[in-house]
Amino acid sequence: MSGAIVKRTPFFKILIANRGEIALRIMRSARRLGHGVVAVYSDADRDALHVREADQAVRIGEALPAQSYLKIDAIIAAAKASGAGAVHPGYGFLAESEDFAQACRDAGLVFIGPSPEAILAMGNKAGAKEIMREAGVPCVPGYQGADQSDAVMLAEAGAIGFPVMIKAVAGGGGRGMRLVEDAAAFPDALRSARSEAQGAFGDPTVILERAIVNPRHIEIQVFGDRHGNAIHLGERDCSVQRRHQKLVEEAPSPAVTPELRVRMGAVAVQAVKAIGYEGAGTLEFLLDRAGNFYFMEMNTRLQVEHPVTEAITGLDLVELQLRVASGAPLGLTQEDVTLSGHAIEVRLCSEDAAHDFMPQSGRMARWQMPDGIRVEHALQSGSEIPPFYDSMIAKVISHGTTRDEARGKLICALEDVTAFGVTTNQGFLIDCLRHPVFARGEATTAFIGDNRDALLAPRPDRGSDLALAALLLYVTNPHAPPWQRGRSLAATFPLGLRIDLGHGVQEIEIVRERDGSYIAARNGDRFCFAIDELSQDSIRFHHAGVMEHAQFLRDGDRLHILHRGVTLSVRDLTLAPPESASAAGGDGKVRAAMNGRVVAVLVKPGDKVAAGQPVMTLEAMKMEHVHTAGVAGTVSSIDVAEGEQVITGKIVVEIEAAA
C-alpha cells in the first residue's frame, strides 16, 4: 500500500507546511542534519517566530486556515518557488490529507510521511476499522455505514446502546466528536459534530461507536520504512483530556504492564506491516479496567506528544522521519528500543479553564519559559496569539528516573512559567498534576469530568492573592506615595480600591502602617504585607511570617501577577464608572464571548426564546462555543451571518425582552 519504489530520495531543503511550535521543532532537527528550512505563513502569522527563524518564508494566504494552511496549491507553489525538495506537514492542517501527499508526489516533492494510499486507508475511521479487523486488531463495536440520514443514525445509535460516541470519519484532535448519553440529546449532538467536522476537515461524515466507560486512552508509537521494517516505541497514556482533546500525556503508562506492552506493541506492528506503512504513525486504543484494548483510530503523522517518547527512548523522532523519507532503512530493530525513566508532557493553552475552557487570543505582554526543562513553543514577549488556530501555545516536558520525579519537576517548571496578557490553563495543569488521582497514576478519560469541581476550585489562599494584587496596584500607581523601605512617619488613611478580576469586581482597602507594612482589608479579612524589595517587575515581601516573591507587570490600569504558579490579571476600576448589566446580556443583546467565526445561527427574527436558550454557535481555535439568550423574549435582529468572523464583544443577536 506504500505505492513507493525502494530507492534513496535525496533532498536538501525542506518546506514545513505548518506553523508555531511544531514548525520550530522540525527546523531544529532538520538543521542539525544539514537541511535548509522554508516556512509558510498566513497574514495572521506574518511576524510569527517560525517565520523569522526560517531560512526562507513564503506567504500562502489570508488568516483563516481554509485560506492559507489548508491551501494545497499555495503550499506546492511555495515549495517550488523556494527550491525545496521535500515537505514536512507537521501535525494538524494537511498532515493527514491524502490529497496533499499525492500533490507532493505529483509535483516531484518528497512528502515526509506515509504514502497517499496509506493515509487514505487509515485516515477514514470507518475504513481503518475494517482494515484493523482484518489484521486481527480488536475494535470497538459501532456503525460506519454509508447511510448518514438522521433517522438511520438515530436508529443505529439505539441499536448500539447509549452512551455512544459520534466521531468525524476524517477527524482528529477531538473535533467532530461528541459523547451522547441518551436519544433525546442525539439530534443536536449529531448536527454539532457534523458542523464542526465540515469546518475542520471539509467532510461532515461521521461514525458511531459504543462508549467504553471510563477507559484509559493508550497510544502506540510505530515506525515503518519502505524496506519492510516496522517497530514500535512503546506506549503513551493520554487519558487526561478536556473536550476529547489531550492535556497531559505520559510515557510509559502507569496502567500498562510489560506483558501488556508487548501484546499491544505486537498488534500495532502487525497492523502497520499489513498496510506497508512508511514513516511515523500512532495507533490509538481504549483500555478498559479488565485490560482489554480496542482500536480507535490511527494517526498517520507525528503526534503533538511525541517528546515524551523521545525522552524515554533517547531517539529523535523527526530525525527518524527524515531518514525514512529519504529512502534509508530505519536502522533500528525492536530489540534496540529501550525505555528509560518516565516522561510527562502538558499542553499549555490560551484558554480560560474556569469558563468552560473558552479560547483566548490577544497580545502576550510578557512570555518567559523556565530553565532546565524542555519547552516547545514559538512565542516571545509581545507576540500576538491569533484566534484562528489551535489554542495550544506551548508544551512543557519533564523526564525523571521515576514518575514522581518527573511529576515534581513538571509542577516546579509550570510554577515558573510567565505568561502575562492572555489567560492560560497554567494553574489548571498544576492542579491536575497535584491531584491525588493523577498522582497515584489512576487517571482515566473521566478524570477531568469526575474531578472538575476540585480542579477548578479557588485555592485556599486566594484571598491573600487578591490582597497582594491590590497592594501591587496601589504601590505601582504613579500617583501613589512612593514605596520606601522602613518605617513611615505616619500611617496613611485607608484607600479603597475597586479591582476587576475579569469575572467579578472586588472592593479592597489599603492602609500603610507606621512600621512601613501594609494592610489590605477585604470582606472583613485583613492581610498584612511587609515589602522587602520592589523593582519594576518583581516584589519580595513577608506575609504571615513567611518571605515570598512574585513577578508582575503593570500595563496601564491592568496588572498581571505570577505568585506560586497562579497567574492573576486584574484591572483598577477605582476611578472608572460602574459597568451596566449589559455585559451579561441583560439588555437583550447577545455579544460574542471571543474572537471567532459564526458557524451556526440557531434562531431567526420573530422567534420566541427563553433565557438560556442557544441562539448562536461560534468557532474559535478549532472549538465550538454556543451562545445563549440572556433574557426571555422575541428575537428582533440577527446582526451576523454564518461564516462571518467576529471580534469579542460584537453584538450577534438582539432580543426584545418579554413584558
XYZ file of C-alpha atoms in Angstrom:
659
model
C 0.000 0.000 0.000
C 3.038 2.287 0.192
C 2.998 2.878 -3.571
C 6.709 3.735 -3.474
C 9.803 2.306 -5.178
C 12.547 1.245 -2.788
C 15.245 3.780 -3.551
C 17.030 6.681 -1.926
C 15.381 10.057 -2.473
C 17.836 12.787 -1.502
C 16.563 16.224 -0.548
C 18.410 19.221 0.840
C 15.798 21.863 1.605
C 12.563 21.163 3.495
C 9.401 23.246 3.418
C 7.429 22.973 6.657
C 3.728 23.166 5.878
C 2.757 24.228 9.375
C 3.183 26.959 11.952
C 4.135 27.675 15.547
C 5.985 25.326 17.855
C 5.913 22.271 15.588
C 7.472 24.263 12.743
C 10.341 25.287 15.028
C 10.657 21.734 16.348
C 11.064 20.343 12.823
C 13.512 23.107 11.910
C 15.740 22.134 14.821
C 16.236 18.528 13.723
C 16.363 19.388 10.024
C 19.161 21.918 10.516
C 21.112 19.532 12.726
C 21.076 17.095 9.810
C 22.214 19.759 7.350
C 18.918 20.673 5.690
C 17.744 24.152 4.794
C 14.263 25.085 6.030
C 11.431 27.071 4.479
C 8.433 28.426 6.394
C 4.972 29.289 5.135
C 2.697 31.827 6.756
C -0.744 33.369 6.681
C -1.439 37.066 7.059
C -2.060 36.458 10.776
C 1.422 34.924 11.136
C 3.460 37.442 9.167
C 5.513 38.368 12.250
C 5.470 34.914 13.884
C 8.654 33.408 15.281
C 8.651 30.409 12.945
C 8.687 32.827 10.003
C 11.637 34.812 11.298
C 13.624 31.708 12.237
C 13.394 30.028 8.820
C 15.939 30.416 6.019
C 13.115 31.481 3.711
C 9.414 32.144 4.177
C 6.520 32.300 1.705
C 3.085 33.867 2.202
C 0.324 31.398 1.346
C -2.874 33.345 2.045
C -5.200 35.041 4.484
C -5.723 34.296 8.171
C -8.319 31.510 8.138
C -6.822 28.021 7.685
C -9.009 27.376 4.645
C -7.434 30.430 3.026
C -3.825 29.535 3.882
C -2.576 26.436 5.729
C -5.186 24.214 4.035
C -4.486 25.514 0.506
C -2.639 22.683 -1.194
C -1.891 24.595 -4.407
C -0.421 27.529 -2.493
C 1.877 25.284 -0.454
C 3.072 23.341 -3.502
C 3.758 26.642 -5.255
C 5.680 27.869 -2.193
C 7.851 24.744 -2.253
C 8.599 25.251 -5.942
C 9.339 28.962 -5.510
C 11.745 28.336 -2.635
C 13.517 25.393 -4.242
C 12.502 22.940 -1.525
C 12.773 19.270 -2.392
C 10.663 17.914 0.467
C 7.636 18.902 2.519
C 7.076 18.123 6.211
C 3.400 18.577 7.183
C 3.880 18.608 10.975
C 0.545 17.746 12.620
C -2.929 19.129 12.037
C -3.868 21.072 8.902
C -2.858 18.896 5.914
C -0.750 16.335 7.802
C -3.285 13.548 7.210
C -4.542 14.627 3.791
C -4.022 12.023 1.085
C -4.708 14.750 -1.498
C -1.786 16.774 -0.145
C 0.547 13.768 -0.087
C -0.490 12.954 -3.653
C 0.004 16.563 -4.765
C 3.540 16.484 -3.352
C 4.233 13.241 -5.196
C 2.831 14.652 -8.463
C 4.990 17.765 -8.057
C 8.141 15.704 -7.561
C 8.395 16.626 -3.876
C 9.200 14.174 -1.101
C 6.320 14.039 1.367
C 7.793 13.386 4.816
C 5.125 10.975 5.906
C 3.300 7.887 4.706
C 2.066 7.318 1.167
C -1.226 8.805 -0.038
C -2.610 5.271 -0.180
C -1.798 4.597 3.477
C -3.213 7.969 4.580
C -6.414 7.288 2.641
C -6.748 3.806 4.109
C -6.180 4.852 7.713
C -7.478 8.425 7.665
C -11.074 7.326 7.292
C -12.170 5.984 10.662
C -14.733 3.613 9.170
C -12.346 2.136 6.618
C -9.497 1.963 9.127
C -11.581 -0.161 11.495
C -12.293 -2.661 8.723
C -8.597 -2.904 7.888
C -7.736 -3.364 11.541
C -10.339 -6.110 11.965
C -8.859 -7.949 9.005
C -5.411 -7.593 10.607
C -6.715 -9.137 13.833
C -6.849 -5.901 15.848
C -9.754 -5.670 18.351
C -12.150 -2.797 17.563
C -14.967 -1.006 19.386
C -18.461 -2.061 18.170
C -20.216 0.633 16.177
C -21.755 1.835 12.915
C -19.784 3.129 9.943
C -22.348 2.765 7.157
C -22.823 4.911 4.078
C -26.377 5.888 5.022
C -25.874 9.067 7.045
C -29.522 10.111 7.295
C -30.654 11.421 10.660
C -33.200 8.629 11.089
C -30.733 5.833 10.336
C -28.057 7.349 12.589
C -30.524 7.603 15.481
C -31.700 4.030 14.936
C -28.134 2.709 14.801
C -27.241 4.612 17.963
C -30.166 2.943 19.701
C -29.065 -0.468 18.443
C -25.518 0.074 19.729
C -26.871 1.302 23.048
C -26.323 4.615 24.800
C -23.995 6.194 25.662
C -22.470 6.377 22.182
C -19.652 8.356 20.614
C -20.175 10.348 17.412
C -16.879 10.734 15.531
C -15.982 12.525 12.321
C -14.523 9.969 9.882
C -11.838 12.459 8.842
C -11.428 13.788 12.356
C -8.631 14.353 14.784
C -7.803 16.423 17.842
C -11.245 15.826 19.347
C -13.019 17.856 16.659
C -16.230 16.439 15.254
C -16.558 14.199 18.324
C -19.466 14.087 20.764
C -20.397 11.822 23.672
C -24.179 11.327 23.702
C -25.878 9.981 26.819
C -29.394 9.385 25.501
C -31.623 9.503 22.413
C -33.084 12.908 23.283
C -29.681 14.579 23.041
C -28.648 12.752 19.875
C -30.064 15.055 17.116
C -28.396 18.225 18.442
C -25.117 16.420 19.063
C -25.179 14.953 15.543
C -25.745 18.385 13.982
C -22.975 19.941 16.028
C -20.491 17.151 15.239
C -21.236 17.360 11.521
C -20.885 21.144 11.517
C -17.570 21.005 13.330
C -16.291 18.209 11.073
C -17.258 20.114 7.932
C -15.487 23.248 9.143
C -12.344 21.456 10.314
C -11.945 18.760 7.659
C -14.318 19.590 4.819
C -16.213 16.318 5.400
C -19.327 16.046 7.606
C -19.433 12.217 7.562
C -19.472 10.589 10.985
C -19.387 7.132 12.530
C -20.862 5.821 15.764
C -19.104 3.788 18.430
C -20.123 2.257 21.716
C -18.795 4.454 24.516
C -16.362 2.486 26.674
C -16.981 3.729 30.219
C -14.026 5.432 31.918
C -11.264 3.895 29.788
C -7.604 4.765 29.515
C -6.533 6.395 26.259
C -3.392 4.500 25.248
C -1.490 5.016 22.010
C 1.381 3.043 20.496
C 4.075 4.911 18.544
C 5.087 2.988 15.423
C 7.612 3.471 12.642
C 7.890 1.709 9.308
C 10.209 2.067 6.322
C 9.967 1.184 2.642
C 12.201 -1.828 3.176
C 9.514 -3.691 5.125
C 10.842 -2.944 8.589
C 8.475 -1.893 11.369
C 8.912 -1.292 15.093
C 7.046 0.272 17.988
C 8.478 2.696 20.548
C 6.247 1.856 23.476
C 3.056 3.498 24.603
C 1.841 6.877 25.757
C -1.024 7.454 28.180
C -3.160 10.381 27.025
C -6.150 9.899 29.318
C -6.276 13.409 30.834
C -8.456 15.264 28.320
C -10.971 18.053 28.079
C -13.479 18.103 25.229
C -11.812 14.926 23.932
C -8.567 16.861 23.456
C -5.454 15.802 25.328
C -3.970 17.998 28.059
C -1.498 15.699 29.810
C 0.446 12.852 28.194
C 2.964 10.492 29.734
C 5.184 7.565 28.867
C 5.173 4.840 29.874
C 1.576 4.430 31.033
C 1.129 3.651 34.731
C -1.625 1.207 33.690
C 0.377 -0.817 31.147
C 2.369 -3.788 32.389
C 5.424 -5.050 30.489
C 3.349 -8.023 29.282
C 0.524 -5.785 28.037
C 3.074 -3.510 26.344
C 4.428 -6.482 24.403
C 0.914 -7.533 23.317
C -0.233 -4.039 22.286
C 3.068 -3.334 20.559
C 2.921 -6.591 18.601
C -0.625 -5.839 17.442
C 0.406 -2.331 16.348
C 3.442 -3.589 14.398
C 1.348 -6.315 12.787
C -1.151 -3.677 11.669
C 1.392 -1.328 10.062
C 3.149 -4.206 8.321
C -0.196 -5.284 6.900
C -0.558 -1.981 5.069
C 3.114 -1.477 4.159
C 3.234 1.652 6.293
C 6.131 4.078 5.950
C 7.129 6.768 8.450
C 5.806 7.765 11.865
C 2.347 6.722 12.962
C 0.305 6.144 16.086
C -2.359 3.561 16.802
C -4.797 4.768 19.444
C -6.594 2.347 21.749
C -9.099 2.397 24.574
C -8.007 0.274 27.529
C -10.712 -0.870 29.936
C -10.350 -1.828 33.582
C -10.040 -5.522 32.729
C -7.034 -4.934 30.484
C -8.935 -5.308 27.212
C -7.895 -2.859 24.499
C -9.834 -1.669 21.458
C -8.576 0.124 18.356
C -9.968 3.630 17.905
C -8.010 5.176 15.052
C -4.601 5.607 13.513
C -2.884 8.968 13.208
C -0.695 8.898 10.117
C 1.647 11.639 11.289
C 3.860 12.887 14.074
C 1.912 13.405 17.306
C 1.846 16.520 19.463
C 3.007 14.377 22.370
C 6.000 12.778 20.612
C 8.507 14.448 23.031
C 7.629 12.048 25.869
C 8.563 9.115 23.654
C 11.786 10.885 22.696
C 12.563 11.432 26.373
C 12.292 7.776 27.402
C 13.852 6.248 24.243
C 16.589 8.819 23.564
C 15.512 8.911 19.912
C 14.785 11.941 17.719
C 11.502 11.082 16.004
C 11.797 13.873 13.446
C 15.247 12.584 12.509
C 13.748 9.123 12.008
C 11.047 10.647 9.800
C 13.646 12.367 7.629
C 15.736 9.203 7.401
C 12.784 7.069 6.311
C 11.530 9.706 3.861
C 14.934 9.751 2.143
C 14.592 6.023 1.486
C 17.046 4.840 4.129
C 16.153 1.930 6.410
C 15.143 2.693 9.971
C 18.417 1.363 11.279
C 16.677 0.066 14.396
C 15.259 -3.274 15.409
C 12.714 -3.833 18.140
C 15.494 -5.113 20.391
C 17.321 -1.781 20.002
C 14.420 0.124 21.589
C 14.824 0.536 25.341
C 12.737 2.638 27.707
C 14.428 4.683 30.420
C 12.675 6.566 33.199
C 9.374 8.409 32.922
C 8.278 11.490 30.977
C 5.222 13.731 31.273
C 4.075 16.498 28.917
C 1.423 19.153 29.451
C -0.172 21.340 26.830
C -0.159 24.995 27.843
C -3.187 26.503 26.122
C -4.527 30.028 25.768
C -7.890 29.269 27.327
C -9.940 30.058 30.413
C -10.380 26.772 32.280
C -12.803 28.346 34.754
C -15.174 29.276 31.928
C -15.534 26.026 30.016
C -12.004 26.248 28.584
C -13.007 29.140 26.363
C -10.176 30.010 23.936
C -8.341 33.283 24.464
C -6.483 35.373 21.931
C -4.589 38.645 22.054
C -1.148 40.020 22.840
C 1.178 38.127 25.166
C 2.688 41.069 27.027
C 5.376 39.015 28.762
C 6.440 35.481 27.926
C 9.219 33.711 29.798
C 9.699 29.962 29.991
C 11.519 28.114 32.806
C 15.115 26.945 32.503
C 16.316 23.370 32.890
C 13.325 21.679 31.258
C 12.214 21.046 27.683
C 9.691 23.562 26.382
C 8.390 23.602 22.807
C 6.914 26.965 21.869
C 7.033 29.734 19.277
C 6.267 32.866 21.289
C 8.108 35.790 22.798
C 7.054 38.863 24.726
C 4.803 40.963 22.525
C 3.667 38.054 20.318
C 0.092 38.079 19.100
C -1.959 34.910 19.610
C -4.470 34.885 16.746
C -7.982 33.447 17.149
C -7.836 31.337 14.003
C -5.772 28.351 15.108
C -5.442 25.796 17.904
C -5.286 27.188 21.444
C -2.133 25.245 22.373
C 0.760 27.708 22.693
C 3.448 25.573 24.344
C 4.348 22.082 25.500
C 6.303 21.601 28.734
C 8.020 18.218 29.065
C 9.767 16.694 32.087
C 11.795 13.497 32.414
C 12.809 11.710 35.591
C 14.059 8.359 36.758
C 10.623 7.785 38.316
C 7.119 9.034 37.618
C 7.023 11.020 40.868
C 10.303 12.726 39.976
C 9.017 13.670 36.511
C 5.744 14.935 38.019
C 7.556 17.038 40.627
C 9.886 18.581 38.066
C 6.954 19.478 35.854
C 4.995 21.139 38.672
C 8.027 23.250 39.614
C 8.562 24.251 35.983
C 4.921 25.243 35.490
C 5.067 27.412 38.608
C 7.835 29.395 36.876
C 6.008 29.901 33.567
C 5.421 33.621 32.994
C 2.527 34.226 30.593
C 1.109 37.718 31.066
C -1.555 39.249 28.860
C -3.548 36.222 27.666
C -5.291 33.821 30.032
C -3.807 30.295 30.023
C -4.555 26.972 31.702
C -1.295 27.116 33.699
C -2.893 26.833 37.144
C -5.326 24.151 35.975
C -2.467 21.985 34.712
C -0.671 22.314 38.040
C -3.828 21.270 39.867
C -4.201 18.248 37.561
C -0.647 17.127 38.272
C -1.116 17.600 42.023
C -4.460 15.816 42.243
C -4.260 12.566 44.246
C -5.920 10.532 41.477
C -3.322 11.608 38.926
C -0.509 11.315 41.469
C -1.493 7.678 42.057
C -1.474 7.013 38.303
C -5.208 6.261 38.242
C -6.499 8.944 35.843
C -8.865 7.771 33.096
C -10.599 9.778 30.386
C -13.186 10.669 33.053
C -10.558 12.338 35.247
C -11.402 15.976 34.492
C -15.142 15.394 34.415
C -15.148 13.487 37.696
C -12.883 15.958 39.479
C -13.909 19.188 37.763
C -15.114 20.968 40.899
C -11.927 20.215 42.811
C -9.696 21.122 39.870
C -11.461 24.436 39.304
C -11.966 25.386 42.961
C -10.203 28.592 44.073
C -7.145 27.722 46.107
C -7.455 28.304 49.868
C -5.195 31.361 49.893
C -6.953 33.120 47.021
C -7.903 35.945 49.383
C -4.263 36.772 50.073
C -3.516 36.609 46.329
C -6.212 39.203 45.674
C -4.911 41.327 48.519
C -1.375 41.117 47.096
C -2.677 42.141 43.659
C -4.457 45.131 45.198
C -1.286 46.100 47.081
C 0.740 45.971 43.863
C -1.856 48.084 42.068
C -1.505 50.607 44.867
C 2.295 50.769 45.191
C 2.910 50.752 41.410
C 0.398 53.530 40.734
C 2.414 56.521 39.506
C 0.275 58.842 41.652
C 0.652 56.838 44.885
C 3.194 57.756 47.582
C 6.495 56.107 46.603
C 7.394 52.941 48.468
C 10.375 53.238 50.768
C 11.962 50.623 52.975
C 11.481 51.076 56.721
C 9.132 52.935 58.993
C 6.701 55.611 57.887
C 6.354 58.965 59.619
C 2.629 58.405 59.871
C 0.045 55.863 58.931
C -1.960 56.648 55.805
C -5.713 56.929 55.608
C -7.483 53.858 54.178
C -7.642 53.932 50.379
C -10.476 51.990 48.792
C -9.714 50.121 45.551
C -12.163 48.508 43.135
C -10.404 45.798 41.157
C -11.767 43.755 38.276
C -10.711 40.109 38.168
C -12.183 39.612 34.713
C -15.220 37.814 36.157
C -16.237 39.970 39.106
C -15.299 43.152 40.988
C -13.767 43.223 44.482
C -13.553 46.095 46.967
C -10.271 46.214 48.933
C -8.887 48.836 51.329
C -5.151 49.539 51.582
C -3.537 51.179 54.623
C 0.153 51.793 55.295
C 1.072 51.341 58.940
C 3.674 53.322 60.917
C 6.093 50.369 60.816
C 6.083 50.544 56.992
C 3.901 47.457 56.454
C 0.642 47.456 54.521
C -2.782 46.173 55.499
C -5.144 45.016 52.748
C -8.693 44.531 54.042
C -11.293 42.545 52.089
C -14.697 41.253 53.228
C -13.692 41.575 56.867
C -10.357 39.780 56.357
C -7.079 41.633 56.942
C -3.848 40.702 55.203
C -0.555 42.200 56.340
C 2.382 42.588 53.939
C 5.864 43.929 54.630
C 7.685 44.773 51.407
C 11.409 43.929 51.416
C 12.238 44.721 47.785
C 10.271 46.245 44.937
C 11.537 46.518 41.362
C 9.829 47.209 38.055
C 8.789 43.582 37.632
C 9.180 41.721 40.940
C 8.398 42.033 44.613
C 9.848 40.310 47.698
C 7.682 40.520 50.798
C 6.773 38.996 54.140
C 3.274 37.665 54.757
C 2.113 35.550 57.697
C 5.696 35.154 58.879
C 6.981 33.843 55.527
C 9.167 35.624 52.969
C 7.900 35.172 49.418
C 8.352 36.684 45.984
C 6.177 37.324 42.955
C 6.626 38.604 39.426
C 4.346 41.208 37.946
C 3.785 43.501 35.005
C 1.998 46.838 35.261
C 0.342 47.732 31.948
C -1.690 50.925 32.313
C -4.624 50.221 34.636
C -4.021 46.462 34.350
C -1.697 44.366 36.479
C -0.512 40.826 35.764
C 0.989 38.853 38.650
C 2.559 35.382 38.983
C 2.628 34.047 42.541
C 3.350 30.400 43.366
C 2.223 29.141 39.983
C -1.005 31.140 39.810
C -1.338 33.992 37.331
C -3.845 36.741 38.056
C -4.787 39.591 35.778
C -6.569 42.468 37.499
C -7.701 45.909 36.445
C -8.010 49.032 38.572
C -11.613 50.284 38.353
C -11.355 52.688 41.284
C -11.887 55.748 39.110
C -13.979 54.029 36.414
C -17.765 54.480 36.191
C -19.853 51.457 37.281
C -20.487 48.988 34.478
C -24.035 48.184 33.409
C -25.628 44.761 33.304
C -25.336 44.746 29.510
C -22.159 42.642 29.572
C -24.173 39.709 30.878
C -26.791 40.062 28.154
C -29.354 41.606 30.480
C -30.075 44.281 27.878
C -31.217 41.626 25.386
C -28.068 41.854 23.305
C -26.031 38.669 22.859
C -22.347 39.514 22.446
C -19.537 37.374 21.088
C -17.592 35.965 24.031
C -14.425 35.620 21.959
C -12.966 36.335 18.551
C -14.352 33.646 16.282
C -16.298 32.545 13.224
C -20.084 32.140 13.144
C -20.766 28.507 12.276
C -24.483 28.310 13.096
C -27.321 30.791 13.596
C -29.899 28.865 15.618
C -32.759 31.380 15.600
C -34.367 33.844 13.216
C -36.095 37.215 13.671
C -39.511 36.786 15.249
C -38.634 33.620 17.159
C -39.662 33.408 20.804
C -36.722 32.429 23.007
C -36.288 31.563 26.674
C -33.456 32.814 28.852
C -30.519 30.456 28.407
C -31.713 29.135 25.038
C -28.922 28.615 22.445
C -29.075 31.231 19.695
C -25.654 31.240 18.021
C -22.587 28.993 17.712
C -19.116 30.468 17.251
C -15.951 28.570 16.441
C -12.655 29.775 17.857
C -9.333 27.934 17.899
C -10.996 24.804 16.460
C -13.655 24.655 19.186
C -17.367 25.405 19.003
C -18.981 27.614 21.661
C -22.739 28.008 21.982
C -24.030 31.491 22.895
C -27.348 31.742 24.700
C -30.086 34.330 25.235
C -29.612 36.463 28.341
C -33.323 37.233 28.614
C -36.615 35.712 27.524
C -38.319 37.482 24.649
C -38.546 37.809 20.870
C -35.571 37.849 18.501
C -35.611 41.290 16.906
C -32.408 41.184 14.889
C -29.639 38.861 13.697
C -26.552 41.018 13.260
C -24.168 38.470 11.719
C -24.197 35.812 9.027
C -22.889 32.257 9.016
C -19.213 32.209 8.078
C -18.605 35.753 9.334
C -15.555 36.426 11.517
C -16.460 38.483 14.616
C -14.477 40.107 17.403
C -15.015 39.825 21.149
C -17.959 41.923 22.312
C -19.669 42.267 18.930
C -23.458 42.101 19.147
C -24.575 38.983 17.264
C -28.244 38.656 18.225
C -30.722 41.184 19.661
C -33.715 40.146 21.736
C -36.675 42.277 22.777
C -37.394 41.259 26.354
C -40.818 39.877 27.155
C -43.077 42.283 29.022
